[in-house]
CSV table of C-alpha atoms in Angstrom, one decimal:
chain,number,residue,atom,x,y,z
A,633,UNK,CA,33.8,50.7,-11.0
A,634,UNK,CA,32.0,53.7,-9.4
A,635,UNK,CA,28.9,53.4,-11.7
A,636,UNK,CA,27.6,50.1,-10.4
A,637,UNK,CA,28.5,47.4,-7.9
A,638,UNK,CA,27.2,44.9,-10.5
A,639,UNK,CA,30.4,43.8,-12.3
A,640,UNK,CA,28.5,42.5,-15.4
A,641,UNK,CA,27.4,46.1,-16.1
A,642,UNK,CA,31.0,47.1,-16.6
A,643,UNK,CA,31.8,44.4,-19.2
A,644,UNK,CA,32.5,46.0,-22.6
A,645,UNK,CA,30.1,45.1,-25.4
A,646,UNK,CA,30.8,45.4,-29.1
A,647,UNK,CA,27.6,46.8,-30.5
A,648,UNK,CA,26.2,48.4,-33.7
A,649,UNK,CA,23.6,51.2,-33.6
A,650,UNK,CA,21.6,52.0,-36.7
A,651,UNK,CA,21.8,55.7,-35.9
A,652,UNK,CA,25.2,55.7,-37.6
A,653,UNK,CA,23.6,55.0,-41.0
A,654,UNK,CA,20.9,57.5,-40.4
A,655,UNK,CA,23.3,60.4,-39.9
A,656,UNK,CA,24.2,60.2,-43.6
A,657,UNK,CA,20.6,60.6,-44.8
A,658,UNK,CA,18.9,63.8,-45.9
A,659,UNK,CA,16.7,65.1,-43.0
A,660,UNK,CA,13.5,64.2,-44.8
A,661,UNK,CA,14.6,60.6,-45.1
A,662,UNK,CA,16.2,60.3,-41.7
A,663,UNK,CA,13.8,57.6,-40.3
A,664,UNK,CA,12.8,56.0,-43.6
A,665,UNK,CA,16.1,54.2,-44.1
A,666,UNK,CA,15.6,51.8,-41.2
A,667,UNK,CA,13.5,49.3,-43.1
A,668,UNK,CA,13.3,45.5,-42.4
A,669,UNK,CA,15.1,44.9,-45.7
A,670,UNK,CA,18.0,47.2,-44.8
A,671,UNK,CA,18.3,45.8,-41.2
A,672,UNK,CA,18.5,42.2,-42.5
A,673,UNK,CA,21.5,43.2,-44.7
A,674,UNK,CA,23.2,45.1,-41.8
A,675,UNK,CA,22.6,42.1,-39.5
A,676,UNK,CA,24.6,39.9,-41.9
A,677,UNK,CA,27.5,42.5,-42.0
A,678,UNK,CA,27.4,42.7,-38.2
A,679,UNK,CA,27.5,38.9,-37.8
A,680,UNK,CA,30.7,38.9,-40.0
A,681,UNK,CA,32.3,41.5,-37.7
A,682,UNK,CA,31.5,39.7,-34.5
A,683,UNK,CA,29.1,42.3,-33.2
A,684,UNK,CA,27.4,41.3,-29.9
A,685,UNK,CA,24.5,43.7,-29.7
A,686,UNK,CA,22.4,45.2,-32.5
A,687,UNK,CA,20.5,48.4,-31.6
A,688,UNK,CA,17.7,49.6,-33.8
A,689,UNK,CA,17.6,53.4,-33.4
A,690,UNK,CA,14.9,56.1,-33.9
A,691,UNK,CA,12.5,55.4,-36.7
A,692,UNK,CA,11.4,51.8,-35.9
A,693,UNK,CA,8.4,53.1,-33.8
A,694,UNK,CA,5.0,54.3,-34.9
A,695,UNK,CA,5.6,57.7,-33.4
A,696,UNK,CA,7.5,59.3,-30.6
A,697,UNK,CA,6.3,57.5,-27.4
A,698,UNK,CA,4.2,55.0,-29.4
A,699,UNK,CA,6.4,52.0,-28.9
A,700,UNK,CA,5.0,49.7,-31.6
A,701,UNK,CA,6.7,49.1,-34.9
A,702,UNK,CA,6.0,51.4,-37.8
A,703,UNK,CA,3.8,49.3,-40.0
A,704,UNK,CA,5.0,50.9,-43.2
A,705,UNK,CA,8.6,49.9,-42.5
A,706,UNK,CA,7.9,46.7,-40.6
A,707,UNK,CA,4.7,45.2,-42.1
A,708,UNK,CA,5.3,41.9,-40.2
A,709,UNK,CA,6.3,43.7,-37.0
A,710,UNK,CA,9.7,43.4,-35.4
A,711,UNK,CA,9.5,39.6,-35.0
A,712,UNK,CA,11.5,38.7,-38.2
A,713,UNK,CA,14.2,41.2,-37.4
A,714,UNK,CA,14.5,40.1,-33.8
A,715,UNK,CA,14.7,36.5,-34.9
A,716,UNK,CA,17.4,37.4,-37.5
A,717,UNK,CA,19.4,39.2,-34.8
A,718,UNK,CA,19.2,36.3,-32.4
A,719,UNK,CA,20.0,33.8,-35.1
A,720,UNK,CA,23.1,35.8,-35.8
A,721,UNK,CA,24.2,35.4,-32.2
A,722,UNK,CA,23.5,39.0,-31.2
A,723,UNK,CA,21.4,40.6,-28.5
A,724,UNK,CA,18.6,42.7,-30.0
A,725,UNK,CA,18.1,46.3,-28.7
A,726,UNK,CA,15.9,49.3,-29.4
A,727,UNK,CA,16.2,53.0,-29.0
A,728,UNK,CA,13.6,54.8,-26.9
A,729,UNK,CA,13.1,58.4,-25.8
A,730,UNK,CA,11.3,57.7,-22.6
A,731,UNK,CA,9.9,61.1,-21.8
A,732,UNK,CA,8.5,62.3,-25.1
A,733,UNK,CA,5.1,61.6,-26.6
A,734,UNK,CA,4.1,62.8,-30.1
A,735,UNK,CA,1.7,65.7,-29.7
A,736,UNK,CA,-0.1,64.5,-32.8
A,737,UNK,CA,-0.7,61.0,-31.5
A,738,UNK,CA,-4.1,59.8,-30.4
A,739,UNK,CA,-2.6,58.7,-27.0
A,740,UNK,CA,-1.5,62.3,-26.3
A,741,UNK,CA,-4.9,63.6,-27.3
A,742,UNK,CA,-6.6,61.1,-25.0
A,743,UNK,CA,-4.3,61.9,-22.0
A,744,UNK,CA,-3.2,65.5,-22.0
A,745,UNK,CA,-2.9,65.3,-18.2
A,746,UNK,CA,0.2,63.1,-18.6
A,747,UNK,CA,2.4,66.0,-19.8
A,748,UNK,CA,4.9,67.9,-17.7
A,749,UNK,CA,3.7,71.4,-17.5
A,750,UNK,CA,5.3,74.7,-16.8
A,751,UNK,CA,4.0,77.1,-14.1
A,752,UNK,CA,1.0,77.9,-16.4
A,753,UNK,CA,0.3,74.3,-17.2
A,754,UNK,CA,1.6,74.5,-20.8
A,755,UNK,CA,3.5,71.4,-22.0
A,756,UNK,CA,7.2,71.5,-21.6
A,757,UNK,CA,8.7,70.4,-24.9
A,758,UNK,CA,11.5,67.9,-24.8
A,759,UNK,CA,12.6,65.6,-27.6
A,760,UNK,CA,12.2,67.2,-31.1
A,761,UNK,CA,9.4,69.6,-30.0
A,762,UNK,CA,7.2,66.9,-28.4
A,763,UNK,CA,5.7,67.3,-24.9
A,764,UNK,CA,7.6,65.7,-22.0
A,765,UNK,CA,5.6,63.0,-20.1
A,766,UNK,CA,5.5,62.7,-16.3
A,767,UNK,CA,6.7,59.2,-15.4
A,768,UNK,CA,5.6,59.7,-11.8
A,769,UNK,CA,2.0,59.7,-12.9
A,770,UNK,CA,-0.2,57.4,-15.0
A,771,UNK,CA,2.1,57.6,-18.0
A,772,UNK,CA,4.4,55.3,-16.1
A,773,UNK,CA,1.9,52.4,-16.4
A,774,UNK,CA,1.6,52.9,-20.1
A,775,UNK,CA,5.4,53.1,-20.5
A,776,UNK,CA,6.0,50.0,-18.3
A,777,UNK,CA,3.4,48.0,-20.3
A,778,UNK,CA,5.0,49.0,-23.6
A,779,UNK,CA,8.5,47.9,-22.4
A,780,UNK,CA,7.2,44.6,-21.1
A,781,UNK,CA,5.6,43.9,-24.5
A,782,UNK,CA,8.9,44.6,-26.2
A,783,UNK,CA,10.8,42.3,-23.8
A,784,UNK,CA,8.2,39.6,-24.5
A,785,UNK,CA,9.0,40.0,-28.2
A,786,UNK,CA,12.6,39.4,-27.5
A,787,UNK,CA,14.2,42.8,-27.0
A,788,UNK,CA,17.0,42.5,-24.4
A,789,UNK,CA,18.5,46.0,-24.4
A,790,UNK,CA,17.1,49.5,-24.4
A,791,UNK,CA,19.0,52.5,-25.4
A,792,UNK,CA,17.3,55.2,-23.4
A,793,UNK,CA,17.8,58.6,-24.9
A,794,UNK,CA,16.8,62.2,-24.0
A,795,UNK,CA,16.4,61.4,-20.3
A,796,UNK,CA,16.5,64.7,-18.5
A,797,UNK,CA,15.3,66.1,-15.2
A,798,UNK,CA,12.6,68.7,-14.9
A,799,UNK,CA,9.9,69.5,-12.4
A,800,UNK,CA,6.2,69.4,-12.9
A,801,UNK,CA,3.6,71.5,-11.2
A,802,UNK,CA,0.6,69.8,-12.7
A,803,UNK,CA,-2.2,69.5,-10.1
A,804,UNK,CA,-3.0,66.0,-8.9
A,805,UNK,CA,0.4,64.5,-9.6
A,806,UNK,CA,1.3,64.6,-6.0
A,807,UNK,CA,5.0,65.5,-6.3
A,808,UNK,CA,5.2,69.2,-5.7
A,809,UNK,CA,3.5,72.6,-6.1
A,810,UNK,CA,4.3,75.6,-8.2
A,811,UNK,CA,7.4,76.5,-6.1
């Protein structure tokens, strides 16, 4: 009751998170196991158990911070999986690591100014060695647009992971200096 005045936020929810099945995978296959075919089977099991929320964890996305479905694992996008989750009476959710962006992605190469830098301007690495992004700058617009697109596709819950606090001394961001 001290977390929020909104009573609905305190209502317990019976959920399933795919990260549980990922933990049993060899490291090199950690993200490959979350395929459309595997999720369809798990959705059926969850329906039988009365699960209320089905969360697809890390691996569904193209890359860290690129919040579109991995085309190799979801050739038809997330639509069929989201529909199956909803048809089973569950709320669809997705894992996100809000502050990281894959350093190998085209988006990062196009916008190196989005990263949070140390006192020398070098990127501060956050989730799995990827640069942390500054959500007080222009990265915020990209992030918000990505989230809106996922909501438009039917996602109703986000599991936000690796949210931490750090300061940025990047020039032009307007929220501090090197001190």
